[in-house]
PDB file of C-alpha atoms in Angstrom:
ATOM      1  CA  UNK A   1      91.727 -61.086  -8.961  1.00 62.00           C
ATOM      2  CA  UNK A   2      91.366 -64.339  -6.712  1.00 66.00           C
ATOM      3  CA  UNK A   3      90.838 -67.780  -8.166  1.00 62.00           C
ATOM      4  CA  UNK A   4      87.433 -67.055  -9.137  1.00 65.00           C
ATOM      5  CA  UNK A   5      87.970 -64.086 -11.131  1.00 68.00           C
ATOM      6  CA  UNK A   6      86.404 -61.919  -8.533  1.00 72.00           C
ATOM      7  CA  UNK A   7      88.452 -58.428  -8.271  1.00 79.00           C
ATOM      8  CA  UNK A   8      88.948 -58.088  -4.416  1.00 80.00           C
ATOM      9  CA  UNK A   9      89.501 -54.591  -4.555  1.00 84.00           C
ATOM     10  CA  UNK A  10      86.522 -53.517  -6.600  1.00 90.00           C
ATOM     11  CA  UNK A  11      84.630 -51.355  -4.063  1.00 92.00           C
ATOM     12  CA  UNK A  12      81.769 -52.046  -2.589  1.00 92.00           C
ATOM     13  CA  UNK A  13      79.297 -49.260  -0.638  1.00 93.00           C
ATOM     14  CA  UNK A  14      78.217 -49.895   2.335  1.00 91.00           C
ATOM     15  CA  UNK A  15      76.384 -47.106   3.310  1.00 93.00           C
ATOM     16  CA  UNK A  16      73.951 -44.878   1.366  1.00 93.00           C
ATOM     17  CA  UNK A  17      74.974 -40.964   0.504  1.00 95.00           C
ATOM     18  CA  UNK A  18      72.355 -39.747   3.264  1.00 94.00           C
ATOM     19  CA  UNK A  19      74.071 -41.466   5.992  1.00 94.00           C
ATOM     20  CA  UNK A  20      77.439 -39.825   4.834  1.00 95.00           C
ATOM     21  CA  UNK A  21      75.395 -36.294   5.267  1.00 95.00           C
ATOM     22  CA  UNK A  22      74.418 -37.406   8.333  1.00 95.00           C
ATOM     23  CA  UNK A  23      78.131 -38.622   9.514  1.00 95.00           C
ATOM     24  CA  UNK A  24      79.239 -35.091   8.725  1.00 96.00           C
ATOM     25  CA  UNK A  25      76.318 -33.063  10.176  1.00 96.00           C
ATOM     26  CA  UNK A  26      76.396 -34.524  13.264  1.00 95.00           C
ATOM     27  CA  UNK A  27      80.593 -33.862  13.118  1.00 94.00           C
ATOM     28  CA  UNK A  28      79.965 -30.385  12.202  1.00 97.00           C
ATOM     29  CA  UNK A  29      77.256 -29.709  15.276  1.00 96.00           C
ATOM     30  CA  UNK A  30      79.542 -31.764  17.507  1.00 94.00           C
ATOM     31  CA  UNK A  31      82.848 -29.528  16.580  1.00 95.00           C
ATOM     32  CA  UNK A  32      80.615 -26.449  17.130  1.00 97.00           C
ATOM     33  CA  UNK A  33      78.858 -27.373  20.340  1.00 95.00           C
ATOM     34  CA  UNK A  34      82.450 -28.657  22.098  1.00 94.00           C
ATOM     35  CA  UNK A  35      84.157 -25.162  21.218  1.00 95.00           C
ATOM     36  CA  UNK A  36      81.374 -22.918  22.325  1.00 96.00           C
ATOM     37  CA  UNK A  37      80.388 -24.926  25.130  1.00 94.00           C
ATOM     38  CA  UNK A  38      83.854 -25.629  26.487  1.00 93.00           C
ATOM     39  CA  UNK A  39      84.853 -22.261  26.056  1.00 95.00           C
ATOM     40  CA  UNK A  40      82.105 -21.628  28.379  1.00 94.00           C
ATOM     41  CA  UNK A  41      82.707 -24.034  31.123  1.00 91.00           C
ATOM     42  CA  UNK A  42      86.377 -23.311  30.913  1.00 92.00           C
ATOM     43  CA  UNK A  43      86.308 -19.399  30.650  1.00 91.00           C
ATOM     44  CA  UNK A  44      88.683 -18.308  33.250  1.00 93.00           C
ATOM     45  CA  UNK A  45      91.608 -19.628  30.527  1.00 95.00           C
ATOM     46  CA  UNK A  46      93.109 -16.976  28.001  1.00 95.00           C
ATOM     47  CA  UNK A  47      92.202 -19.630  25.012  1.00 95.00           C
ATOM     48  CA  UNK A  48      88.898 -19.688  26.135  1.00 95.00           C
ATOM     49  CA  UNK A  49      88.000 -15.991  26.142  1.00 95.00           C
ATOM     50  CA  UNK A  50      90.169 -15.465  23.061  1.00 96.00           C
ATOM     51  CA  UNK A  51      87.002 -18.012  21.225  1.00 96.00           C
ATOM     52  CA  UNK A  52      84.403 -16.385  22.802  1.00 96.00           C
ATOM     53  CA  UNK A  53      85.815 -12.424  21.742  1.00 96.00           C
ATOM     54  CA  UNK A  54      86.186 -14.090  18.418  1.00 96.00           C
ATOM     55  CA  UNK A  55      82.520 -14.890  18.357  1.00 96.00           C
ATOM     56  CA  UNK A  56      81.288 -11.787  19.533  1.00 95.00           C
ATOM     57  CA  UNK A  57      81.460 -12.068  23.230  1.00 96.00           C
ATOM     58  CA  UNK A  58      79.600 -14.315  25.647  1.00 95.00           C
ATOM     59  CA  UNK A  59      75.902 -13.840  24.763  1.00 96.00           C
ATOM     60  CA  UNK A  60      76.346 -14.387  21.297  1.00 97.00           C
ATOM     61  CA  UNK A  61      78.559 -17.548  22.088  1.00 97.00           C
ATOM     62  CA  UNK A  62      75.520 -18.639  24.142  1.00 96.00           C
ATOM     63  CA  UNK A  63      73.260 -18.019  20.852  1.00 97.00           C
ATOM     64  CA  UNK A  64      75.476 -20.281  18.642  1.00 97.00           C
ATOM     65  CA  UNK A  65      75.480 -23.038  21.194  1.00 96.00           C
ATOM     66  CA  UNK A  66      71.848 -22.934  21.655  1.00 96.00           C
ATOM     67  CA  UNK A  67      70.930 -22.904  17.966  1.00 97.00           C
ATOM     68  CA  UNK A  68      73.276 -25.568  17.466  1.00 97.00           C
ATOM     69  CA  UNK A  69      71.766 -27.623  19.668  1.00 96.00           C
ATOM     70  CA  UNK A  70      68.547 -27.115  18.702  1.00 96.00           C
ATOM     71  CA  UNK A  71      70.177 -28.568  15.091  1.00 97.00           C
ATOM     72  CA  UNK A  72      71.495 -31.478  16.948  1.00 95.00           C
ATOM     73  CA  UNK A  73      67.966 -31.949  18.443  1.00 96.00           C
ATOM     74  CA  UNK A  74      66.598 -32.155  15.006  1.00 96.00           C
ATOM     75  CA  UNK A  75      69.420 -34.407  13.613  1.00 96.00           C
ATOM     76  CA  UNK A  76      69.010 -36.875  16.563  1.00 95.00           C
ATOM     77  CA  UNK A  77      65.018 -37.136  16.038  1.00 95.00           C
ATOM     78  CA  UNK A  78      64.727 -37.936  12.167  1.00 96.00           C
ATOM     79  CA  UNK A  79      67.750 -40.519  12.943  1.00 96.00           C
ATOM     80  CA  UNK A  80      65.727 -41.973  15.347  1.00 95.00           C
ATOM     81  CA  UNK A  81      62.159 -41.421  13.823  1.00 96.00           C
ATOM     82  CA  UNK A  82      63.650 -43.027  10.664  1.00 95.00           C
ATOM     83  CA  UNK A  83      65.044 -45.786  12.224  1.00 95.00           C
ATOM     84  CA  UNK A  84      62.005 -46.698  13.793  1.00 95.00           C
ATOM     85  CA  UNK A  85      60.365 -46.614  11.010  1.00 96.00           C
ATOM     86  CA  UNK A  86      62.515 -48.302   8.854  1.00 95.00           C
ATOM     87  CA  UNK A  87      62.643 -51.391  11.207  1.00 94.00           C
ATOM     88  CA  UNK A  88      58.884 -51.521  11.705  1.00 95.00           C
ATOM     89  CA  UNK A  89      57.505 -51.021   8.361  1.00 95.00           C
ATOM     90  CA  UNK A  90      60.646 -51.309   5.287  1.00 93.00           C
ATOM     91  CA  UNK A  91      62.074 -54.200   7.005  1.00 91.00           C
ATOM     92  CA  UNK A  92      65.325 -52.793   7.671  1.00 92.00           C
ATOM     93  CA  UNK A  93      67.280 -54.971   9.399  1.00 90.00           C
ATOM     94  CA  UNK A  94      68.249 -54.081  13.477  1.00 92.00           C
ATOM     95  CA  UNK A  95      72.065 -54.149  12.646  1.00 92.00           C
ATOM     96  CA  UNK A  96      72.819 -51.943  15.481  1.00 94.00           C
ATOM     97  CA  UNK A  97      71.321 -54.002  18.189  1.00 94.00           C
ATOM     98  CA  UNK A  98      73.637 -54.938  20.276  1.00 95.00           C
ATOM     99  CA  UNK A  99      73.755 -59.021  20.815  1.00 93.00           C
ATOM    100  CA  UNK A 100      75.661 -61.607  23.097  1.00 95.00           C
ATOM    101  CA  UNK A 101      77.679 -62.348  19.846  1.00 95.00           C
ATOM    102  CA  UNK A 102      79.323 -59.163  20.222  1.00 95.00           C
ATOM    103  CA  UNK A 103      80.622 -59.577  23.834  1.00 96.00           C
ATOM    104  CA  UNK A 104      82.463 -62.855  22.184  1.00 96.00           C
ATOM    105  CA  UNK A 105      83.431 -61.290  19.340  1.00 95.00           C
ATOM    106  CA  UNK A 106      85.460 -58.771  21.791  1.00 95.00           C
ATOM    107  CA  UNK A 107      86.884 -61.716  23.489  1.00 96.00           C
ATOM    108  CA  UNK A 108      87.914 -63.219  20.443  1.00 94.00           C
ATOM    109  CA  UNK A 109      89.998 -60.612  18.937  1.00 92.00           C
ATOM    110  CA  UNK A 110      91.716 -60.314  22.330  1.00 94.00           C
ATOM    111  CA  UNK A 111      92.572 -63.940  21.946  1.00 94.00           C
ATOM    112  CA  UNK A 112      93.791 -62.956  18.451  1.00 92.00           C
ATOM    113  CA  UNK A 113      95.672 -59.986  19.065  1.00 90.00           C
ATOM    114  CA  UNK A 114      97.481 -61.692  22.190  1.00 93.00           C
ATOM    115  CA  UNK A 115      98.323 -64.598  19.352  1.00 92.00           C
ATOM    116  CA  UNK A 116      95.900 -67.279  21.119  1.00 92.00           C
ATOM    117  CA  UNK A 117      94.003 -67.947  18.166  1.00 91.00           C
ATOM    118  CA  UNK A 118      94.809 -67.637  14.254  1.00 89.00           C
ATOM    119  CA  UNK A 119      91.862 -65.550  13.149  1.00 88.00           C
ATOM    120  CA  UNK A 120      90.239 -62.566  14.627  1.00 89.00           C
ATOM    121  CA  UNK A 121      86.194 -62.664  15.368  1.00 92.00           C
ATOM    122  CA  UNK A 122      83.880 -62.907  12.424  1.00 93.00           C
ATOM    123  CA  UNK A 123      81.895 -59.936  12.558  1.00 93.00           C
ATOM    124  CA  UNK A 124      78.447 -58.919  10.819  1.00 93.00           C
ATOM    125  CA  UNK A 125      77.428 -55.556   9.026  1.00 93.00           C
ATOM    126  CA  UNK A 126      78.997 -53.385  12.445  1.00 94.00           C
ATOM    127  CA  UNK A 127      81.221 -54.992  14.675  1.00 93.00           C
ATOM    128  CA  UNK A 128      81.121 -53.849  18.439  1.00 94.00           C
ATOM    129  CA  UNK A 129      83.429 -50.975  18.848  1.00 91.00           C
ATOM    130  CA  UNK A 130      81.287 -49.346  16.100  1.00 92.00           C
ATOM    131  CA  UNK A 131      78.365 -50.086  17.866  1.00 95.00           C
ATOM    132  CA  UNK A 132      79.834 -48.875  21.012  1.00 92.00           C
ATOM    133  CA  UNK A 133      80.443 -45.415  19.021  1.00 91.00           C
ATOM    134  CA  UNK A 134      76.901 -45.388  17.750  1.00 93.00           C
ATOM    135  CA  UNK A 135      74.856 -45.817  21.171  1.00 95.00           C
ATOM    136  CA  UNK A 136      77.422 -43.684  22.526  1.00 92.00           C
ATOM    137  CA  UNK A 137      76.431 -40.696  20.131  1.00 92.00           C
ATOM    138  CA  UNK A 138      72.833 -42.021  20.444  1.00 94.00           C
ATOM    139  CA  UNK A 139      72.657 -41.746  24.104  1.00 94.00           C
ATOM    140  CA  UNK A 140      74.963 -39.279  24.390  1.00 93.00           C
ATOM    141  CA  UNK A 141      73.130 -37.078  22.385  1.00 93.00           C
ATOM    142  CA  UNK A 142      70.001 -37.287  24.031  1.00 94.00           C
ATOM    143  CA  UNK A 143      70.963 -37.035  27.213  1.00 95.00           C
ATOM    144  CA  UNK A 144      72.579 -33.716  25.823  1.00 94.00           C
ATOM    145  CA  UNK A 145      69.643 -32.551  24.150  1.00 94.00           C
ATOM    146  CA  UNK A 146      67.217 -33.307  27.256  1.00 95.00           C
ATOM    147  CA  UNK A 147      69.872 -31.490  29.936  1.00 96.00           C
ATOM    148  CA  UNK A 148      70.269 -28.747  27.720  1.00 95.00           C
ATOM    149  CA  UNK A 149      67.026 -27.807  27.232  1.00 95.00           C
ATOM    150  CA  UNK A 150      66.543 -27.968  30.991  1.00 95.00           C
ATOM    151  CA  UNK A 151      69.053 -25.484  31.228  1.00 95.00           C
ATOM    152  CA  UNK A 152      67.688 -22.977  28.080  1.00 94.00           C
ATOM    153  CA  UNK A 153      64.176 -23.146  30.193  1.00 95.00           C
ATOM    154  CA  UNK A 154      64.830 -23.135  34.118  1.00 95.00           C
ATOM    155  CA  UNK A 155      61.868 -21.502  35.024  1.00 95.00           C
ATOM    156  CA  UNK A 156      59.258 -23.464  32.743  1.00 95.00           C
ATOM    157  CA  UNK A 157      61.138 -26.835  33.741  1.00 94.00           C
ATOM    158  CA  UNK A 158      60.585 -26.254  37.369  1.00 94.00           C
ATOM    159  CA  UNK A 159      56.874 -25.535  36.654  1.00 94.00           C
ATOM    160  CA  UNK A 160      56.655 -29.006  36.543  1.00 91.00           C
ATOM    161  CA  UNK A 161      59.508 -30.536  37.598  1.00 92.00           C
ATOM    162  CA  UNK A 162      61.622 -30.550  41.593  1.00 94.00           C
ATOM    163  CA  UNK A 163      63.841 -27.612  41.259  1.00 93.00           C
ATOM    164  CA  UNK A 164      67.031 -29.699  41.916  1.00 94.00           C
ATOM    165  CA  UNK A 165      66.487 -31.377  38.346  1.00 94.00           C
ATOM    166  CA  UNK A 166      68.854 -28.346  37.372  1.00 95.00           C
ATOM    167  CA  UNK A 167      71.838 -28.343  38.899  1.00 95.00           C
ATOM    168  CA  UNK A 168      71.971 -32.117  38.145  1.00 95.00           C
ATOM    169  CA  UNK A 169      71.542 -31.030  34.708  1.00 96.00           C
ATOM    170  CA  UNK A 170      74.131 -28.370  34.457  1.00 94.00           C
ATOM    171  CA  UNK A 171      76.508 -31.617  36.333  1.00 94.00           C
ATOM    172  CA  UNK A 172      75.796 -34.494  33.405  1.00 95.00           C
ATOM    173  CA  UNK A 173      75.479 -31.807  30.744  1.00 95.00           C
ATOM    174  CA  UNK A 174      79.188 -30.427  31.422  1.00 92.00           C
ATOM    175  CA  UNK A 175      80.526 -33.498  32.252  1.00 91.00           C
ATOM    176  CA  UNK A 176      78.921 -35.790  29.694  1.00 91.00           C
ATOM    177  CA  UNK A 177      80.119 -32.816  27.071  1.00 91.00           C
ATOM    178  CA  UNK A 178      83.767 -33.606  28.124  1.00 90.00           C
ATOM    179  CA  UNK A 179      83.556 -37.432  28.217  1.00 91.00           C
ATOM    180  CA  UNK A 180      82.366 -37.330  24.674  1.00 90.00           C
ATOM    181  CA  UNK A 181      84.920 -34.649  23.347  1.00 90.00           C
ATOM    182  CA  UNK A 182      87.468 -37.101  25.074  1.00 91.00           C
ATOM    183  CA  UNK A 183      86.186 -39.943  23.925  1.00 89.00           C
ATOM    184  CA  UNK A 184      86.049 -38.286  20.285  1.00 88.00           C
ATOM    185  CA  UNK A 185      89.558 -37.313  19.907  1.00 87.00           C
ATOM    186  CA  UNK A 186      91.173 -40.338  21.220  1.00 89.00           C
ATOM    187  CA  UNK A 187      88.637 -43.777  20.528  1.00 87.00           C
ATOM    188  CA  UNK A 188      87.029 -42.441  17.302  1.00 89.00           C
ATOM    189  CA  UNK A 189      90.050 -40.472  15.376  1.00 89.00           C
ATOM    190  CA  UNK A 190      92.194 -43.365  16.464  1.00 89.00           C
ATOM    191  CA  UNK A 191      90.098 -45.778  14.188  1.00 87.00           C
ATOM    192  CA  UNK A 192      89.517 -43.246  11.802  1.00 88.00           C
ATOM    193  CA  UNK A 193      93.081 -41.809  11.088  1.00 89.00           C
ATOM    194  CA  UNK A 194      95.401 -43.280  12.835  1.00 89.00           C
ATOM    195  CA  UNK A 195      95.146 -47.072  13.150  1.00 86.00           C
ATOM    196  CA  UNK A 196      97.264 -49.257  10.996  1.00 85.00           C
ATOM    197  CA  UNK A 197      94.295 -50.860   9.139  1.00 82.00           C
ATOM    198  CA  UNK A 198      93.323 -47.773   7.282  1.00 85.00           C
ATOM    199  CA  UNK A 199      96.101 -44.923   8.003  1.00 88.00           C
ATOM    200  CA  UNK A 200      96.638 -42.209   6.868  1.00 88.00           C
ATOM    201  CA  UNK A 201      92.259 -42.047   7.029  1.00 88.00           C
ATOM    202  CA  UNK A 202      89.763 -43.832   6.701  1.00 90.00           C
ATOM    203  CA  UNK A 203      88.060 -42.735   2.939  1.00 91.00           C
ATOM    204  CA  UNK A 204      84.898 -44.451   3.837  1.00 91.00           C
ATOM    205  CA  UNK A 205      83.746 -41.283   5.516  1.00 91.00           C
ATOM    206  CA  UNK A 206      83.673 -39.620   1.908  1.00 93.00           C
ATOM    207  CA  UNK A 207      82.756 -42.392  -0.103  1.00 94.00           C
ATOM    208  CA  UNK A 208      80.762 -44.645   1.282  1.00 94.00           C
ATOM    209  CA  UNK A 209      83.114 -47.836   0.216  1.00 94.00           C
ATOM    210  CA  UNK A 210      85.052 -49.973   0.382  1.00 92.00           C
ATOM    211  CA  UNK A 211      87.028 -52.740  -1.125  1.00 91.00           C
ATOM    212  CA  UNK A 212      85.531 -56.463  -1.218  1.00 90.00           C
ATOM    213  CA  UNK A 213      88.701 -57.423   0.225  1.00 90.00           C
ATOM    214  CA  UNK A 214      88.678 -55.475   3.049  1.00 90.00           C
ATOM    215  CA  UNK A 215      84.578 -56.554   3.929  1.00 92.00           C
ATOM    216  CA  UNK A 216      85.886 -59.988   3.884  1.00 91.00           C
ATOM    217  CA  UNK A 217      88.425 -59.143   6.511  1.00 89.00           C
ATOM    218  CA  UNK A 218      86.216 -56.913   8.803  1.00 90.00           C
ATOM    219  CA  UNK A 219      82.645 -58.210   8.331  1.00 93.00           C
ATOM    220  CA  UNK A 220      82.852 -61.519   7.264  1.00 93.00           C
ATOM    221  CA  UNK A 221      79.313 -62.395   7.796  1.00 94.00           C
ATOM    222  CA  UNK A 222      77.686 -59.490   5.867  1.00 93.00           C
ATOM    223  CA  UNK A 223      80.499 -60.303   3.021  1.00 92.00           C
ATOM    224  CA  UNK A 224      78.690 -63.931   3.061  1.00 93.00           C
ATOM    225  CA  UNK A 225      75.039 -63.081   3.321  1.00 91.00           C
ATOM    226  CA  UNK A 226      75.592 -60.201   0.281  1.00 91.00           C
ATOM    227  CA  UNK A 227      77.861 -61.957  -2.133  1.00 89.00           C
ATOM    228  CA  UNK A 228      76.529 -65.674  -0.957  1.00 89.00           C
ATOM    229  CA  UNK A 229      80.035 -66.662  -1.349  1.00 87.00           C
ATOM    230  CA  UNK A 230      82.520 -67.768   1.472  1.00 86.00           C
ATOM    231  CA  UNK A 231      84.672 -64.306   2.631  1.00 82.00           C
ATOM    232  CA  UNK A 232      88.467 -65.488   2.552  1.00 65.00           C
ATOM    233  CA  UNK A 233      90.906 -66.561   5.719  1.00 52.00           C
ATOM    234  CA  UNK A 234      91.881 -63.889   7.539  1.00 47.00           C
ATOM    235  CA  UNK A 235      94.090 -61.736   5.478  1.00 49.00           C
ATOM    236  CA  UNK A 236      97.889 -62.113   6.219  1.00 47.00           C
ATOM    237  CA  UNK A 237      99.392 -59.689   8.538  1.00 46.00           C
ATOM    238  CA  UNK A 238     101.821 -58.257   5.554  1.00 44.00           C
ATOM    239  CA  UNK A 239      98.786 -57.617   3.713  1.00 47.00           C
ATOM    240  CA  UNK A 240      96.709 -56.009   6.412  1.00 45.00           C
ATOM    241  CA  UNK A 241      98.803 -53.066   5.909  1.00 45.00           C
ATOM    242  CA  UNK A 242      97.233 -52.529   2.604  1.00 44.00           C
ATOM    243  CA  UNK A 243      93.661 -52.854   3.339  1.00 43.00           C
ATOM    244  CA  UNK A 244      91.863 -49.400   2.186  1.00 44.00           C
ATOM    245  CA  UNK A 245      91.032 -47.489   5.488  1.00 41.00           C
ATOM    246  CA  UNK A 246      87.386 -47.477   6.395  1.00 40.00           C
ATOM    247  CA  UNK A 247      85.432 -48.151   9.826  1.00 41.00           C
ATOM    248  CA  UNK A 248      81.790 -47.249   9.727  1.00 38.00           C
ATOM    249  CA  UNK A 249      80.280 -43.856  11.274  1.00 38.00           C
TER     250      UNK A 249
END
């Protein structure tokens, strides 16, 4: 309890059930689509044709892939569709947009973690690595979804498109696949598992929450517009340690 009699480690949710399914759908596809399609691209290695036997042999690796894909496909347009729509006509608010107050916030955490300033940025509902995540998976993901496709369809893409559209598609399809199963096992189970601020995991990614003490020390500004009360100083280093893990998906 602080002075006010507020408990600061009552939790607070954050994001609705839905986008939790969605979190783990998108992880599930994602897992699926990096072993089948890396066990692909990589097939001369013994690990590599040791998946594929294990799946039944290359063409019905190929099926899995594609199917999975076309799930991704489908995930990726109702998040889209219902963002749109949620923007335009629920007035949701653009949190994800990314704004010249992030670029500063980055620059003021440096300052902060190099001991230049006493506080770190005061960030809103998503702070700009998370947003970096997001577009990443956004843009990622469609850039995936349009490639592959080009790929599934050769002949009826080059109906209507130069024929050279496929090789350059097989090029950011492969390599775009590896950047993001890169970037997934370093940048985003970093924040999730191993940093210091919510190790040994993050338990927003089941629940949904987390504490009021913890908003007030990673989104200050949301903490302030929801509660319409001042979020505290930044929390003391000895007590960072105990903040409940959590960084948005």
């Amino acid at each position: 309890m602080d002075i006010n009699g507020v408990d600061n480690n009552a939790a607070v949710r954050r994001f609705h059930p839905y986008r939790l399914f969605e979190h783990w759908f998108n992880a599930a596809a994602f897992t699926i689509l990096a072993i089948t399609g890396l066990s692909q691209k990589f097939h001369d290695y013994e690990t590599s044709q040791a998946v594929i036997m294990f799946l039944g042999g290359i063409d019905a690796t190929r099926l899995i892939h594609r199917l999975t894909g076309l799930f991704l496909t489908v995930l990726t347009l109702q998040h889209i569709l219902a963002a749109c729509f949620g923007v335009l006509f629920l007035r949701w608010q653009p949190s994800m947009v990314i704004h010249k107050k992030d670029f500063t916030d980055a620059v003021d955490n440096l300052r902060y973690y190099f001991g230049v300033s006493d506080a770190p940025a005061r960030c809103d509902r998503f702070d700009y690595k998370q947003k970096f995540e997001y577009w990443g998976v956004v843009i990622g993901g469609v850039l995936m979804i349009t490639t592959g496709l080009a790929l599934w369809f050769p002949i009826t893409v080059t109906s209507f498109l130069p024929g050279v559209l496929i090789p350059v598609s097989k090029a950011l399809h492969t390599n775009e696949a590896l950047l993001a199963f890169l970037v997934i096992i370093t940048w985003h189970i970093y924040n999730a598992i191993f940093s210091p601020e919510v190790f040994p995991i993050d338990t927003v990614m089941f629940t949904g929450k987390i504490t009021r003490k913890r908003m007030m020390h990673e989104h200050p500004l949301e903490y302030e517009r929801r509660f319409g009360t001042p979020a505290s100083p930044a929390l003391p280093a000895a007590e960072k340690g105990g903040a409940e893990a959590g960084t948005a998906t």
